[in-house]
Amino acid sequence: MTKPEYVIEAHNLSKKYHIGATRETHQSLQQVMLNSMLMPVRRVASMRRSSLPTDADRELWALKDVSFNVKRGETFGLIGVNGSGKSTLLKIIANIVRPTEGYVQTWGRIGSLLEVGAGFHQELNGRENVYLKGTVHGMSRQEIDEKYESIVDFAEIHEFMETPIKRYSSGMRIRLGFAVAAMMRPDIFLVDEAFAVGDMAFREKCMQEIEKIRSEGHTVLVVSHSMGHIIRLCERLIWLEKGRTVAIGGVEELANEYLDKTVGRQEKALREKRAAEREKAAAETEAKRRAEEAKKSAEAEATQPAEPESEPEPEQPIITQQKGFFQIERYNPDKPMKLHSVRLMNNDGDLIDKIDIAQPFRIQVEYEIMQAAVGHLIVFINQYPSKMRVLAIGDTDTAPQRRAERKPGRYCAELEIPAWTLNAGAYTLMVTLGVPYVGVHDRHDDVIEFEIDDENSSRREWYSKGPRPGVIGIDLPWTYHDAEPV
Amino acid sequence: MAATKKKPESINGPYVINKPREGWTLPDIHEVWQFRYMLAQLVDVELRARYKQTIMGVLWAVLSPMIMMVVFTIVFSRLANVPSYDIPYPIFAFAGLVPWTLFSKGLAASATSIVASAAIIGKVYFPRVLVPLSKVFTGFIDFLLALVVLFVMMLIYGFLPELRGLSVIFFALLAMLAAFGVGLWLSALHVRFRDIGHLVPFMVQALLYLSPVAYPSNLLTEPWRTLSGINPMVTVCDGFRWALLGLDTFHAPTVLVSTVVTLLLVISGLYVFQRLEDSFPDLV
């Protein structure tokens, strides 16, 4: 079989979605009941409406006239903010969704990792699911037999292969999902940042595996919000905005432009702030050094003056801020500890920024200690926009041994905030590394914004006209000593 | 960044073109054949998953028609005195219940199958028609087990198999095709109208009473007998009793009507399914 030069050829791909008008959210129990009774009537009414050709209710072009080619063996990145059409494009390439206009021609077997744990059957165990997922992706039984060991090795979950998937942690699902998809070595491998949710070590392993797949001559398409990943993996990029192509080009040309334009203002502001801080710090140390030098040269005139240091221009940090996710890369502060990433997740490990008051949520922070130092990770939850500090909680609180001098390395700490802790409202996370009231090694304000929502709780019924005041959401039992008991 | 590029040893798979589809089409038989391993896998998964965390396991495939047989014997034979062509009522009922279970399980499972498989449908491509088809095949595996029990019961009641017993293959196929045809219609519509999910149990219940499972079909006179063939299960239940119990329930015009109806159901179902297939990933 001849091998074509291009394995993906997309011609004027367009995809239209109809989005229904948003229904008002229910306010009280009465309304809920009324709504549910009126539902069939409304449904029928809206169905009749939508069947009329004149009604262009609300059309959304998730993709519009997107054309590009991908060569065999190339790693191609899809970038754009949420809702720019990246995932729709991947699904069309994977032949899952049909385009409304245009067409895409692909060559060879396509393997995809579109979402965490996708295509797993909850009741089946890990081994059975490997076979299911392999077959679904077009592998024969013998092929899976051959690759089974390497899949399990890669996922590093040998002892859980006989356990039903429903008892797996989200991390284990990601491991297995990635392992199956990667080990089948498809001609075209589609990755939708699913692996970004895993822990740092595994993410690194995934990145290396993708690099290996690429070096073996397979084509890889990557969607990621982390520009660090994109820069590391991809040769060429397509940049989408509202379903339209902004640019197609090499990663060097596009990545910086993209960062400048989209991640935009916060990024720039942060960069400027850091630059100012660095300048200030540099000026201080310079002044110190000069003072010392003057002292030294006064004491011993024979000593040669120190050579002026020519510091290399520090690389600009890359900050990624997305729903429930913050990451800072290429970042080298002159301090012993630095932050890597912060994640806000629900119990399934999905990144979130809107939390139901009745649900617990988790904060995961990854940081690095470059030189042995004393320092704690402290996470602040601040009310927004008042900036009032609602909670300050450190990773040494329950692990006093961490208060001593700590060894260099990468650390990951996770915290669960129980349900009914914060009242409904907006909050932001602030992360500091250091010793309280003594010295801060690293600090990042407003890394993640999130909202606690009580729409679905009974508390809402009695405060239907507006938010319940306060920052604490705890539900306490009342005892009643009424004169006339009910 | 530029790693040395070695050409892969073997690249398998031809070109795939994903473009808008228009008009009414049938599923691509060639493609369905290519995905036959997937069909086997779906059936395998369904069977494995269904009996996880059960004590009786696969015995349920046999137990459910047997329990129904006991209930029917008490209600219809003892209390209501329903005639059964002068053969023992339990074997009469069981011979109808075994194909009925094949049909009703296949129908009920395939009708909701697309929505139930949302997790795979939105994530990977394969001919969607395999989903309802796999449910019908799963029911067939259960049916084979129940058939063994039926043979044992036949021997106990002294019914020896004759050559015409082989015709159960035709009648079983008819039951499966009928379930598949209705399943295609319902599963495709279920994606848009979730009401189908609520409707299916009642439909199955109603069909049970409209089919001669618990009662004999010789209560009908012409032309109603021939017309009753619109419900393929009339032919299937009668066919099983004719083939295995030696009853005089074979009625050619009814068989013809049922076969035509079933084929129409399957063909129209395939067209409708294929027409709506593209909307599945967006709506499930």
PDB file of N, CA, C and O in Angstrom, chain A residues 379-427:
ATOM      1  N   VAL A 379      -2.862  27.622  51.136  1.00  0.00           N
ATOM      2  CA  VAL A 379      -3.897  27.959  50.173  1.00  0.00           C
ATOM      3  C   VAL A 379      -4.899  28.876  50.858  1.00  0.00           C
ATOM      4  O   VAL A 379      -5.358  28.578  51.952  1.00  0.00           O
ATOM      5  N   PHE A 380      -5.169  29.983  50.231  1.00  0.00           N
ATOM      6  CA  PHE A 380      -6.170  30.906  50.754  1.00  0.00           C
ATOM      7  C   PHE A 380      -7.401  30.835  49.879  1.00  0.00           C
ATOM      8  O   PHE A 380      -7.296  30.804  48.653  1.00  0.00           O
ATOM      9  N   ILE A 381      -8.550  30.834  50.543  1.00  0.00           N
ATOM     10  CA  ILE A 381      -9.778  31.045  49.782  1.00  0.00           C
ATOM     11  C   ILE A 381     -10.243  32.448  50.124  1.00  0.00           C
ATOM     12  O   ILE A 381     -10.458  32.763  51.296  1.00  0.00           O
ATOM     13  N   ASN A 382     -10.312  33.299  49.105  1.00  0.00           N
ATOM     14  CA  ASN A 382     -10.704  34.678  49.338  1.00  0.00           C
ATOM     15  C   ASN A 382     -12.061  34.947  48.720  1.00  0.00           C
ATOM     16  O   ASN A 382     -12.345  34.467  47.622  1.00  0.00           O
ATOM     17  N   GLN A 383     -12.856  35.732  49.432  1.00  0.00           N
ATOM     18  CA  GLN A 383     -14.142  36.098  48.861  1.00  0.00           C
ATOM     19  C   GLN A 383     -13.902  37.096  47.731  1.00  0.00           C
ATOM     20  O   GLN A 383     -12.979  37.905  47.795  1.00  0.00           O
ATOM     21  N   TYR A 384     -14.703  36.974  46.710  1.00  0.00           N
ATOM     22  CA  TYR A 384     -14.560  37.871  45.581  1.00  0.00           C
ATOM     23  C   TYR A 384     -15.818  38.713  45.468  1.00  0.00           C
ATOM     24  O   TYR A 384     -16.909  38.178  45.608  1.00  0.00           O
ATOM     25  N   PRO A 385     -15.761  39.986  45.227  1.00  0.00           N
ATOM     26  CA  PRO A 385     -14.568  40.801  44.995  1.00  0.00           C
ATOM     27  C   PRO A 385     -14.001  41.456  46.261  1.00  0.00           C
ATOM     28  O   PRO A 385     -13.053  42.223  46.155  1.00  0.00           O
ATOM     29  N   SER A 386     -14.556  41.140  47.446  1.00  0.00           N
ATOM     30  CA  SER A 386     -14.113  41.858  48.646  1.00  0.00           C
ATOM     31  C   SER A 386     -12.681  41.522  49.043  1.00  0.00           C
ATOM     32  O   SER A 386     -12.060  42.244  49.801  1.00  0.00           O
ATOM     33  N   LYS A 387     -12.148  40.395  48.523  1.00  0.00           N
ATOM     34  CA  LYS A 387     -10.811  39.921  48.848  1.00  0.00           C
ATOM     35  C   LYS A 387     -10.671  39.504  50.308  1.00  0.00           C
ATOM     36  O   LYS A 387      -9.558  39.326  50.813  1.00  0.00           O
ATOM     37  N   MET A 388     -11.777  39.417  51.005  1.00  0.00           N
ATOM     38  CA  MET A 388     -11.700  38.962  52.390  1.00  0.00           C
ATOM     39  C   MET A 388     -11.203  37.515  52.425  1.00  0.00           C
ATOM     40  O   MET A 388     -11.656  36.682  51.655  1.00  0.00           O
ATOM     41  N   ARG A 389     -10.276  37.253  53.325  1.00  0.00           N
ATOM     42  CA  ARG A 389      -9.737  35.895  53.406  1.00  0.00           C
ATOM     43  C   ARG A 389     -10.668  35.036  54.235  1.00  0.00           C
ATOM     44  O   ARG A 389     -10.871  35.284  55.413  1.00  0.00           O
ATOM     45  N   VAL A 390     -11.209  34.041  53.600  1.00  0.00           N
ATOM     46  CA  VAL A 390     -12.201  33.207  54.258  1.00  0.00           C
ATOM     47  C   VAL A 390     -11.516  32.038  54.948  1.00  0.00           C
ATOM     48  O   VAL A 390     -11.909  31.602  56.011  1.00  0.00           O
ATOM     49  N   LEU A 391     -10.475  31.559  54.325  1.00  0.00           N
ATOM     50  CA  LEU A 391      -9.827  30.360  54.850  1.00  0.00           C
ATOM     51  C   LEU A 391      -8.358  30.376  54.449  1.00  0.00           C
ATOM     52  O   LEU A 391      -8.023  30.722  53.325  1.00  0.00           O
ATOM     53  N   ALA A 392      -7.490  30.058  55.411  1.00  0.00           N
ATOM     54  CA  ALA A 392      -6.073  29.883  55.089  1.00  0.00           C
ATOM     55  C   ALA A 392      -5.683  28.527  55.634  1.00  0.00           C
ATOM     56  O   ALA A 392      -5.857  28.257  56.820  1.00  0.00           O
ATOM     57  N   ILE A 393      -5.200  27.687  54.778  1.00  0.00           N
ATOM     58  CA  ILE A 393      -4.977  26.312  55.212  1.00  0.00           C
ATOM     59  C   ILE A 393      -3.684  25.803  54.581  1.00  0.00           C
ATOM     60  O   ILE A 393      -3.443  25.995  53.390  1.00  0.00           O
ATOM     61  N   GLY A 394      -2.823  25.228  55.410  1.00  0.00           N
ATOM     62  CA  GLY A 394      -1.500  24.859  54.932  1.00  0.00           C
ATOM     63  C   GLY A 394      -1.294  23.357  54.869  1.00  0.00           C
ATOM     64  O   GLY A 394      -1.948  22.600  55.582  1.00  0.00           O
ATOM     65  N   ASP A 395      -0.389  22.944  54.005  1.00  0.00           N
ATOM     66  CA  ASP A 395      -0.161  21.506  53.886  1.00  0.00           C
ATOM     67  C   ASP A 395       0.686  20.978  55.040  1.00  0.00           C
ATOM     68  O   ASP A 395       0.988  19.791  55.105  1.00  0.00           O
ATOM     69  N   THR A 396       1.077  21.838  55.957  1.00  0.00           N
ATOM     70  CA  THR A 396       1.779  21.349  57.148  1.00  0.00           C
ATOM     71  C   THR A 396       0.813  21.182  58.316  1.00  0.00           C
ATOM     72  O   THR A 396       1.179  20.666  59.352  1.00  0.00           O
ATOM     73  N   ASP A 397      -0.428  21.642  58.148  1.00  0.00           N
ATOM     74  CA  ASP A 397      -1.383  21.606  59.256  1.00  0.00           C
ATOM     75  C   ASP A 397      -1.527  20.219  59.843  1.00  0.00           C
ATOM     76  O   ASP A 397      -1.561  20.040  61.054  1.00  0.00           O
ATOM     77  N   THR A 398      -1.610  19.238  58.962  1.00  0.00           N
ATOM     78  CA  THR A 398      -1.810  17.883  59.457  1.00  0.00           C
ATOM     79  C   THR A 398      -0.549  17.051  59.286  1.00  0.00           C
ATOM     80  O   THR A 398      -0.557  15.854  59.509  1.00  0.00           O
ATOM     81  N   ALA A 399       0.547  17.673  58.869  1.00  0.00           N
ATOM     82  CA  ALA A 399       1.802  16.940  58.694  1.00  0.00           C
ATOM     83  C   ALA A 399       2.943  17.783  59.262  1.00  0.00           C
ATOM     84  O   ALA A 399       3.678  18.430  58.512  1.00  0.00           O
ATOM     85  N   PRO A 400       3.081  17.807  60.602  1.00  0.00           N
ATOM     86  CA  PRO A 400       4.071  18.688  61.230  1.00  0.00           C
ATOM     87  C   PRO A 400       5.490  18.422  60.735  1.00  0.00           C
ATOM     88  O   PRO A 400       6.309  19.343  60.700  1.00  0.00           O
ATOM     89  N   GLN A 401       5.760  17.181  60.287  1.00  0.00           N
ATOM     90  CA  GLN A 401       7.127  16.889  59.840  1.00  0.00           C
ATOM     91  C   GLN A 401       7.523  17.742  58.646  1.00  0.00           C
ATOM     92  O   GLN A 401       8.686  17.984  58.386  1.00  0.00           O
ATOM     93  N   ARG A 402       6.498  18.251  57.926  1.00  0.00           N
ATOM     94  CA  ARG A 402       6.792  19.085  56.771  1.00  0.00           C
ATOM     95  C   ARG A 402       7.243  20.502  57.168  1.00  0.00           C
ATOM     96  O   ARG A 402       7.604  21.290  56.305  1.00  0.00           O
ATOM     97  N   ARG A 403       7.148  20.789  58.465  1.00  0.00           N
ATOM     98  CA  ARG A 403       7.546  22.141  58.879  1.00  0.00           C
ATOM     99  C   ARG A 403       9.062  22.262  58.971  1.00  0.00           C
ATOM    100  O   ARG A 403       9.605  23.358  58.998  1.00  0.00           O
ATOM    101  N   ALA A 404       9.761  21.115  59.060  1.00  0.00           N
ATOM    102  CA  ALA A 404      11.224  21.160  59.117  1.00  0.00           C
ATOM    103  C   ALA A 404      11.768  21.492  57.729  1.00  0.00           C
ATOM    104  O   ALA A 404      11.011  21.656  56.780  1.00  0.00           O
ATOM    105  N   GLU A 405      13.075  21.549  57.639  1.00  0.00           N
ATOM    106  CA  GLU A 405      13.675  21.822  56.333  1.00  0.00           C
ATOM    107  C   GLU A 405      13.291  20.709  55.367  1.00  0.00           C
ATOM    108  O   GLU A 405      13.329  19.536  55.702  1.00  0.00           O
ATOM    109  N   ARG A 406      12.915  21.104  54.164  1.00  0.00           N
ATOM    110  CA  ARG A 406      12.399  20.109  53.232  1.00  0.00           C
ATOM    111  C   ARG A 406      13.347  19.912  52.062  1.00  0.00           C
ATOM    112  O   ARG A 406      13.990  20.841  51.601  1.00  0.00           O
ATOM    113  N   LYS A 407      13.353  18.672  51.596  1.00  0.00           N
ATOM    114  CA  LYS A 407      14.283  18.304  50.523  1.00  0.00           C
ATOM    115  C   LYS A 407      13.795  18.839  49.183  1.00  0.00           C
ATOM    116  O   LYS A 407      12.594  18.959  48.965  1.00  0.00           O
ATOM    117  N   PRO A 408      14.704  19.089  48.269  1.00  0.00           N
ATOM    118  CA  PRO A 408      14.281  19.510  46.932  1.00  0.00           C
ATOM    119  C   PRO A 408      13.461  18.411  46.259  1.00  0.00           C
ATOM    120  O   PRO A 408      13.655  17.225  46.540  1.00  0.00           O
ATOM    121  N   GLY A 409      12.580  18.810  45.400  1.00  0.00           N
ATOM    122  CA  GLY A 409      11.777  17.838  44.681  1.00  0.00           C
ATOM    123  C   GLY A 409      10.450  18.446  44.296  1.00  0.00           C
ATOM    124  O   GLY A 409      10.165  19.598  44.599  1.00  0.00           O
ATOM    125  N   ARG A 410       9.645  17.646  43.599  1.00  0.00           N
ATOM    126  CA  ARG A 410       8.330  18.135  43.198  1.00  0.00           C
ATOM    127  C   ARG A 410       7.315  17.589  44.181  1.00  0.00           C
ATOM    128  O   ARG A 410       7.322  16.406  44.503  1.00  0.00           O
ATOM    129  N   TYR A 411       6.424  18.423  44.621  1.00  0.00           N
ATOM    130  CA  TYR A 411       5.434  18.023  45.602  1.00  0.00           C
ATOM    131  C   TYR A 411       4.036  18.259  45.059  1.00  0.00           C
ATOM    132  O   TYR A 411       3.810  19.162  44.249  1.00  0.00           O
ATOM    133  N   CYS A 412       3.130  17.442  45.522  1.00  0.00           N
ATOM    134  CA  CYS A 412       1.745  17.612  45.114  1.00  0.00           C
ATOM    135  C   CYS A 412       0.889  17.434  46.346  1.00  0.00           C
ATOM    136  O   CYS A 412       0.983  16.417  47.026  1.00  0.00           O
ATOM    137  N   ALA A 413       0.095  18.411  46.684  1.00  0.00           N
ATOM    138  CA  ALA A 413      -0.741  18.327  47.872  1.00  0.00           C
ATOM    139  C   ALA A 413      -2.189  18.530  47.461  1.00  0.00           C
ATOM    140  O   ALA A 413      -2.490  19.345  46.591  1.00  0.00           O
ATOM    141  N   GLU A 414      -3.058  17.753  48.078  1.00  0.00           N
ATOM    142  CA  GLU A 414      -4.452  17.848  47.701  1.00  0.00           C
ATOM    143  C   GLU A 414      -5.297  18.016  48.953  1.00  0.00           C
ATOM    144  O   GLU A 414      -4.998  17.444  49.995  1.00  0.00           O
ATOM    145  N   LEU A 415      -6.333  18.789  48.820  1.00  0.00           N
ATOM    146  CA  LEU A 415      -7.165  19.133  49.962  1.00  0.00           C
ATOM    147  C   LEU A 415      -8.614  18.995  49.546  1.00  0.00           C
ATOM    148  O   LEU A 415      -8.987  19.420  48.462  1.00  0.00           O
ATOM    149  N   GLU A 416      -9.417  18.384  50.419  1.00  0.00           N
ATOM    150  CA  GLU A 416     -10.834  18.327  50.097  1.00  0.00           C
ATOM    151  C   GLU A 416     -11.596  19.315  50.956  1.00  0.00           C
ATOM    152  O   GLU A 416     -11.457  19.320  52.177  1.00  0.00           O
ATOM    153  N   ILE A 417     -12.371  20.149  50.326  1.00  0.00           N
ATOM    154  CA  ILE A 417     -13.243  21.059  51.067  1.00  0.00           C
ATOM    155  C   ILE A 417     -14.602  20.379  51.126  1.00  0.00           C
ATOM    156  O   ILE A 417     -15.198  20.095  50.080  1.00  0.00           O
ATOM    157  N   PRO A 418     -15.095  20.095  52.336  1.00  0.00           N
ATOM    158  CA  PRO A 418     -16.357  19.354  52.424  1.00  0.00           C
ATOM    159  C   PRO A 418     -17.534  20.169  51.876  1.00  0.00           C
ATOM    160  O   PRO A 418     -17.447  21.401  51.770  1.00  0.00           O
ATOM    161  N   ALA A 419     -18.597  19.465  51.547  1.00  0.00           N
ATOM    162  CA  ALA A 419     -19.817  20.138  51.128  1.00  0.00           C
ATOM    163  C   ALA A 419     -20.299  21.031  52.269  1.00  0.00           C
ATOM    164  O   ALA A 419     -19.939  20.808  53.430  1.00  0.00           O
ATOM    165  N   TRP A 420     -21.095  21.996  51.951  1.00  0.00           N
ATOM    166  CA  TRP A 420     -21.672  22.908  52.948  1.00  0.00           C
ATOM    167  C   TRP A 420     -20.592  23.592  53.781  1.00  0.00           C
ATOM    168  O   TRP A 420     -20.671  23.642  55.002  1.00  0.00           O
ATOM    169  N   THR A 421     -19.547  24.082  53.169  1.00  0.00           N
ATOM    170  CA  THR A 421     -18.541  24.831  53.907  1.00  0.00           C
ATOM    171  C   THR A 421     -18.671  26.311  53.580  1.00  0.00           C
ATOM    172  O   THR A 421     -18.800  27.142  54.466  1.00  0.00           O
ATOM    173  N   LEU A 422     -18.644  26.632  52.286  1.00  0.00           N
ATOM    174  CA  LEU A 422     -18.745  28.019  51.867  1.00  0.00           C
ATOM    175  C   LEU A 422     -20.173  28.334  51.443  1.00  0.00           C
ATOM    176  O   LEU A 422     -20.843  27.504  50.845  1.00  0.00           O
ATOM    177  N   ASN A 423     -20.591  29.543  51.738  1.00  0.00           N
ATOM    178  CA  ASN A 423     -21.899  29.981  51.278  1.00  0.00           C
ATOM    179  C   ASN A 423     -21.829  30.276  49.776  1.00  0.00           C
ATOM    180  O   ASN A 423     -20.742  30.436  49.210  1.00  0.00           O
ATOM    181  N   ALA A 424     -22.990  30.374  49.170  1.00  0.00           N
ATOM    182  CA  ALA A 424     -23.034  30.691  47.748  1.00  0.00           C
ATOM    183  C   ALA A 424     -22.356  32.034  47.493  1.00  0.00           C
ATOM    184  O   ALA A 424     -22.483  32.955  48.290  1.00  0.00           O
ATOM    185  N   GLY A 425     -21.613  32.121  46.410  1.00  0.00           N
ATOM    186  CA  GLY A 425     -20.940  33.356  46.077  1.00  0.00           C
ATOM    187  C   GLY A 425     -19.702  33.084  45.270  1.00  0.00           C
ATOM    188  O   GLY A 425     -19.418  31.942  44.905  1.00  0.00           O
ATOM    189  N   ALA A 426     -18.961  34.155  44.983  1.00  0.00           N
ATOM    190  CA  ALA A 426     -17.748  34.012  44.182  1.00  0.00           C
ATOM    191  C   ALA A 426     -16.517  34.068  45.082  1.00  0.00           C
ATOM    192  O   ALA A 426     -16.487  34.822  46.054  1.00  0.00           O
ATOM    193  N   TYR A 427     -15.546  33.255  44.747  1.00  0.00           N
ATOM    194  CA  TYR A 427     -14.322  33.183  45.533  1.00  0.00           C
ATOM    195  C   TYR A 427     -13.125  33.071  44.600  1.00  0.00           C
ATOM    196  O   TYR A 427     -13.267  32.673  43.442  1.00  0.00           O
TER     197      TYR A 427
END
